Structure formats: C-alpha cells, structure tokens
mmCIF file of C-alpha atoms in Angstrom:
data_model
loop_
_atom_site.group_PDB
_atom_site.id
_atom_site.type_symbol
_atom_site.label_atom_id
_atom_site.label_comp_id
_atom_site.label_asym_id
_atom_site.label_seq_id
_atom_site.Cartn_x
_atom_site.Cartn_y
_atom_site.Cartn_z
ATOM 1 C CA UNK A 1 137.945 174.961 108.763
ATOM 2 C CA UNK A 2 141.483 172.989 109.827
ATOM 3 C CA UNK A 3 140.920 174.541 113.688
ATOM 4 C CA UNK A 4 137.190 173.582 113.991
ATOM 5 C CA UNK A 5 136.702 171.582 117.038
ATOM 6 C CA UNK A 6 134.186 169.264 114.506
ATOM 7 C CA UNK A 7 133.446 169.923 111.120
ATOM 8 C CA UNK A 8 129.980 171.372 110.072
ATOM 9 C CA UNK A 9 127.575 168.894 108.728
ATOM 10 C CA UNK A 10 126.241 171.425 105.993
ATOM 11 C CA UNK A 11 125.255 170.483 102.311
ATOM 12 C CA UNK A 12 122.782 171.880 100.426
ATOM 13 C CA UNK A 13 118.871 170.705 100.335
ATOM 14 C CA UNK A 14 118.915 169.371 103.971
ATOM 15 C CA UNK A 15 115.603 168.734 106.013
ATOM 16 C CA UNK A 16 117.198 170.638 109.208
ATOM 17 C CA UNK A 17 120.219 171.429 110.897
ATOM 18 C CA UNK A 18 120.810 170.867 114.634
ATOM 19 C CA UNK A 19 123.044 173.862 115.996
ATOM 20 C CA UNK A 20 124.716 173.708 119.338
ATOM 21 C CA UNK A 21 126.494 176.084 121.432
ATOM 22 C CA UNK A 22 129.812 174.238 121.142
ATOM 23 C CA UNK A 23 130.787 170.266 121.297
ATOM 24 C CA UNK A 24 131.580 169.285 124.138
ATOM 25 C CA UNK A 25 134.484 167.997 125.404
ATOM 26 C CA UNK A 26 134.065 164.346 124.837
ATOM 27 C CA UNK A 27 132.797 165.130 121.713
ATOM 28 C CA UNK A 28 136.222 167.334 120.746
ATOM 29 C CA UNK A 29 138.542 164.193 122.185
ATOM 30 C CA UNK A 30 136.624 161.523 120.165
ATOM 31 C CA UNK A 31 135.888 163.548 117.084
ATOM 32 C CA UNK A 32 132.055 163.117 116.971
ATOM 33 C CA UNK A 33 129.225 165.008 118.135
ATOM 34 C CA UNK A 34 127.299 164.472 121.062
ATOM 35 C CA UNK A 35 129.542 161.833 122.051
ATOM 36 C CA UNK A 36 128.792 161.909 126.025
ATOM 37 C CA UNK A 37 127.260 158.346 126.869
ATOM 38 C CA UNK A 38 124.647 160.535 128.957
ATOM 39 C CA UNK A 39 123.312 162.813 125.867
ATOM 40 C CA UNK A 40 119.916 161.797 124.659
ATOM 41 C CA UNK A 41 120.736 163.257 120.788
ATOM 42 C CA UNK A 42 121.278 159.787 119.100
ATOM 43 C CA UNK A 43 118.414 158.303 121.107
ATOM 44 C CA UNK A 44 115.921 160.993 120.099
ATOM 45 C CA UNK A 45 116.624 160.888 116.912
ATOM 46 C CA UNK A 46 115.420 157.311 116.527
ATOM 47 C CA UNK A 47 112.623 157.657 118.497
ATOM 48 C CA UNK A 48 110.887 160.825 117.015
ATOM 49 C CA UNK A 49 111.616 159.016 113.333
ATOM 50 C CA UNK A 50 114.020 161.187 112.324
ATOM 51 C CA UNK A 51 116.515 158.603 111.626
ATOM 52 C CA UNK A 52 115.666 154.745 110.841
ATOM 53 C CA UNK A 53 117.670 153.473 113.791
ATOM 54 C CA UNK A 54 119.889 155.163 117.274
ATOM 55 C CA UNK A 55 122.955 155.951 115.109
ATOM 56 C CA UNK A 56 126.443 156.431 116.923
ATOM 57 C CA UNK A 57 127.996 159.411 117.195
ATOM 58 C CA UNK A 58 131.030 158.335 115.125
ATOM 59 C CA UNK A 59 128.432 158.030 112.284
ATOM 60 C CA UNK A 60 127.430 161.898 112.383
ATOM 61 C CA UNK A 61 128.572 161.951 108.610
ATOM 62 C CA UNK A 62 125.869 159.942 107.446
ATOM 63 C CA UNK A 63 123.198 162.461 109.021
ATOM 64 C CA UNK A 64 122.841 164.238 105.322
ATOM 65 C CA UNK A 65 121.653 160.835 103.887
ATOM 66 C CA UNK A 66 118.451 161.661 106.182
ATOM 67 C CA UNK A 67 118.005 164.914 105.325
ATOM 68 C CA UNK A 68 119.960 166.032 108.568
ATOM 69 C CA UNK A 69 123.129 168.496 108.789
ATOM 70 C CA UNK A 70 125.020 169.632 112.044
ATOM 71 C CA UNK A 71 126.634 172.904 113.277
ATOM 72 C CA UNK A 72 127.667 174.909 116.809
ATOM 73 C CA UNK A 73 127.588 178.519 117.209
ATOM 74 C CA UNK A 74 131.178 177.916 118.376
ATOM 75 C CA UNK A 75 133.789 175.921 116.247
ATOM 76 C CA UNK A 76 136.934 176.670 117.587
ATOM 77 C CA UNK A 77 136.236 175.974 121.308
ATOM 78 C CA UNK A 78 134.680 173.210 123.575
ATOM 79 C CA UNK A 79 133.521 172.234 126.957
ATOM 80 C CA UNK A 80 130.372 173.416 128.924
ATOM 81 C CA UNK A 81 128.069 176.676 127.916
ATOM 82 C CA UNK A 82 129.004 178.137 130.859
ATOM 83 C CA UNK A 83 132.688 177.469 129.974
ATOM 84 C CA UNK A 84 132.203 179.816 127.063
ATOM 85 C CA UNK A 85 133.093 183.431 126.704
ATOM 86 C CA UNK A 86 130.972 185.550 124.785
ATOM 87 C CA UNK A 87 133.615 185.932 121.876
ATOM 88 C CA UNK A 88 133.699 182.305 121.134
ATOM 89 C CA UNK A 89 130.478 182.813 119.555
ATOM 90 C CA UNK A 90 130.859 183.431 115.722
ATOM 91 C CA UNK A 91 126.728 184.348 114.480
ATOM 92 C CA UNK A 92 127.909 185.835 111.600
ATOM 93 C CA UNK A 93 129.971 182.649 110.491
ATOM 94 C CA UNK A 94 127.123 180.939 111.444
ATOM 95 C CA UNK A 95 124.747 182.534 109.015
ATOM 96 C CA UNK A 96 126.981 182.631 106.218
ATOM 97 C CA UNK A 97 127.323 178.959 106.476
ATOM 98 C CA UNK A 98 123.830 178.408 106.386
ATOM 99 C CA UNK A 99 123.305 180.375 103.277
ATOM 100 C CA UNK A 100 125.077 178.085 101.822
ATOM 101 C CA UNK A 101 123.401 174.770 102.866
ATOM 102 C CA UNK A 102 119.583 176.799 102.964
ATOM 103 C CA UNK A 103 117.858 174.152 105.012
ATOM 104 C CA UNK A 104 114.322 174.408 105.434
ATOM 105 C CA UNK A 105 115.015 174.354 109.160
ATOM 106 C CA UNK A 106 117.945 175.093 111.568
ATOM 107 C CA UNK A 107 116.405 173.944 114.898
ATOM 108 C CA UNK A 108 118.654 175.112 118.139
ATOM 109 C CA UNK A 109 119.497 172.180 120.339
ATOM 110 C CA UNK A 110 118.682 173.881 123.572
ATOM 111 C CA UNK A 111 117.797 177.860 124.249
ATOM 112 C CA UNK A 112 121.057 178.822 125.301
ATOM 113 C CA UNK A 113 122.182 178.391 121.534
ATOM 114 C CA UNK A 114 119.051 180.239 120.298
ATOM 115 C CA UNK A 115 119.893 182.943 122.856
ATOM 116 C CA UNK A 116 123.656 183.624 121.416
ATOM 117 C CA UNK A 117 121.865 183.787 118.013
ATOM 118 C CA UNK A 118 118.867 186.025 118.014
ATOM 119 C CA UNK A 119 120.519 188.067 120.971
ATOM 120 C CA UNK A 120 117.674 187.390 123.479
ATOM 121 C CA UNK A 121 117.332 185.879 127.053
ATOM 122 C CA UNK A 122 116.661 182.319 127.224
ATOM 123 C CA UNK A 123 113.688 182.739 129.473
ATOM 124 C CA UNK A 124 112.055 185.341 126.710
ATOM 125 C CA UNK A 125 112.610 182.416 123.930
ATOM 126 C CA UNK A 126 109.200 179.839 123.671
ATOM 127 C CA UNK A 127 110.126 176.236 122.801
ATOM 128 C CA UNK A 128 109.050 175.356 119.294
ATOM 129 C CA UNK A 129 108.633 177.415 116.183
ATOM 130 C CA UNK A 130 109.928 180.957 116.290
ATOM 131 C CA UNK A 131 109.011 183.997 114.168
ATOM 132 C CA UNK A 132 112.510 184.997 113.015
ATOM 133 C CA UNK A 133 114.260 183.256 110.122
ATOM 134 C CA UNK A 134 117.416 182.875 108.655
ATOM 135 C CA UNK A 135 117.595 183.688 105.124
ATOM 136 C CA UNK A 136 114.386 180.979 104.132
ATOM 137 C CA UNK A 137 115.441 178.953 106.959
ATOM 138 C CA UNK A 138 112.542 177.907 109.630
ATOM 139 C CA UNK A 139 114.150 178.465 113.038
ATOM 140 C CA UNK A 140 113.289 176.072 115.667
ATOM 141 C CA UNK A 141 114.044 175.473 119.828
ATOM 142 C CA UNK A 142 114.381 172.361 120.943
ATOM 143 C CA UNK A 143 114.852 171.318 124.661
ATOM 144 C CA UNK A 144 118.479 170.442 124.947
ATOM 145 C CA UNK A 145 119.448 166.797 124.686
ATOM 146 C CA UNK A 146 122.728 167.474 127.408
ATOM 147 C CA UNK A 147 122.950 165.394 130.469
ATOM 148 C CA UNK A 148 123.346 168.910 131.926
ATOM 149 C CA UNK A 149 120.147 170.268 131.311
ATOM 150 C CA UNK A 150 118.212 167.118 131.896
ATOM 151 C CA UNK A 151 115.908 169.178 134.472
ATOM 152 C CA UNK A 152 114.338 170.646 131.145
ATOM 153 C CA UNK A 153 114.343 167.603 129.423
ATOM 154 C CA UNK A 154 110.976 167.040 127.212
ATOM 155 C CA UNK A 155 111.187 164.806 124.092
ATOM 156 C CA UNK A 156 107.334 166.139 123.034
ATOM 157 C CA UNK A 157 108.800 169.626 121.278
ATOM 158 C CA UNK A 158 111.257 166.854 119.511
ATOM 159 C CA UNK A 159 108.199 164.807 118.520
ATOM 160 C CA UNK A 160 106.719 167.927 117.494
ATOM 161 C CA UNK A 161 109.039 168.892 115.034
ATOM 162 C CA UNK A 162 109.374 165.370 113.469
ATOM 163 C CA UNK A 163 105.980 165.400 113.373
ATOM 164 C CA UNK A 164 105.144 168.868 111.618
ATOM 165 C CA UNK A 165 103.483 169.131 108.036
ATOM 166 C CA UNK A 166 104.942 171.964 107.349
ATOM 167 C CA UNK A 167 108.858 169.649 108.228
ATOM 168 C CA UNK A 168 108.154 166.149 106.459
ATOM 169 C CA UNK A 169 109.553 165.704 103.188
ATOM 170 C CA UNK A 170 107.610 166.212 100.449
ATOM 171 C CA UNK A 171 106.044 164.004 98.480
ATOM 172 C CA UNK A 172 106.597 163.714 94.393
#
C-alpha cells in the first residue's frame, strides 16, 4: 500500500514469513528492514542457514529467492513497540495478507508481535512452536533480534526453527 512504512515481502509458496511489530525508525528513513547497525536479523539469518550469506538490509527483496517473505503487524507507523498505540495494529490486514502468500510458517520476531496477534500476554506466550494457526500457516515465536530486547536474546529457538523437519524444504 502507497502509505506503508515498508512494503510486505509476501508471495505465494514461501518457507516463512518474519512479522514484526512495526519497522523501526531507521528502517522507515532508509527504506529497508531491520536496518539498525545493532539488530542481529541479517546476522542470524546467515548463521542458522537460512540464507547462504549475512545479506544487507537494502537487499530484503531478494528474501523470497530463499523461501523467506517479510511483514509488521503495523504498516503505516514506526519507531519503538512501546511507541505504538494499540490502533496502529491492523491483525485483520495482517491475516488477509497472509492468505494470500499461505506460507508454511509466519514466525513472530519477538513476543510482543505474537501478543498483538493472538491477543495474549507476552509472558503467557512459550518461545517456539505454538498451537494456533493462521489459515495452514505454522505460527512460530522467535526471541526478538532488536538491540532493545537484547536481555532476551537467544539465537537457539532461531537454530531451532532452521533446523526443524517439519520447516526444511522438501525434497523431490
């Protein structure tokens, strides 16, 4: 949409999708996501396998090449979760644009953004797999990747998911 902060990543058959809360605000003045030099998203997508080298954020187009899309639960705002008022959150846009991609899994980049979707308290959502779904989608909870929330850091749920049988591609 022409006021998005970013435009969604979303095509159909992808691997996952990573959904934020919102870009940030580094990320809205450069025009690329996770564009802070201190977010770890680039890095630990490398690392885990999930891309063949740390791309740069300015490259976040090429994601669906590897099987990867990107979204926020906000798209018309940015700046800091707790910059965010409860009615920049659009779930129901968000849903109807993942019907439209169906990836096998949308995995939240941090438990604030899984909160604002399944409308529970971040310390009542588990890191990892969870049992709801979004249309066939797999929903996942990652440890966000923000400088921010570094206290929580853990790369071993990202490993995890890269990891999973159930998330490699499969085979012909």
């Amino acid at each position: 949409m022409r006021d998005d902060k970013l435009p969604d990543v979303l095509i159909p058959g992808l691997r996952i999708v990573f959904c934020g809360t919102a870009v940030g605000r580094r990320s809205a003045e450069v025009g690329a996501y996770y564009a802070r030099p201190g977010n770890r998203f680039w890095p630990t997508l490398a690392e885990v396998g999930l891309t063949p080298r740390r791309m740069l954020p300015e490259e976040f187009r090429e994601l669906p090449s590897h099987g990867i899309g990107l979204t926020d639960l906000a798209k018309k705002v940015s700046g800091m979760d707790a910059d965010l008022a409860d009615g920049d959150y659009d779930v129901k846009g968000f849903t109807e644009r993942l019907a439209g991609a169906a990836p096998r899994i949308v995995a939240f980049n941090g438990k604030q953004a899984a909160s604002v979707c399944l409308g529970r308290r971040t310390r009542e959502i588990p890191v990892g797999l969870q049992q709801e779904r979004i249309g066939g989608s797999l929903l996942y909870v990652l440890p966000s990747t923000s400088g921010a929330a570094s206290g929580y850091w853990d790369i071993g749920p990202w490993r995890e998911l890269a990891s999973a049988a159930w998330f490699r591609p499969r085979l012909p």
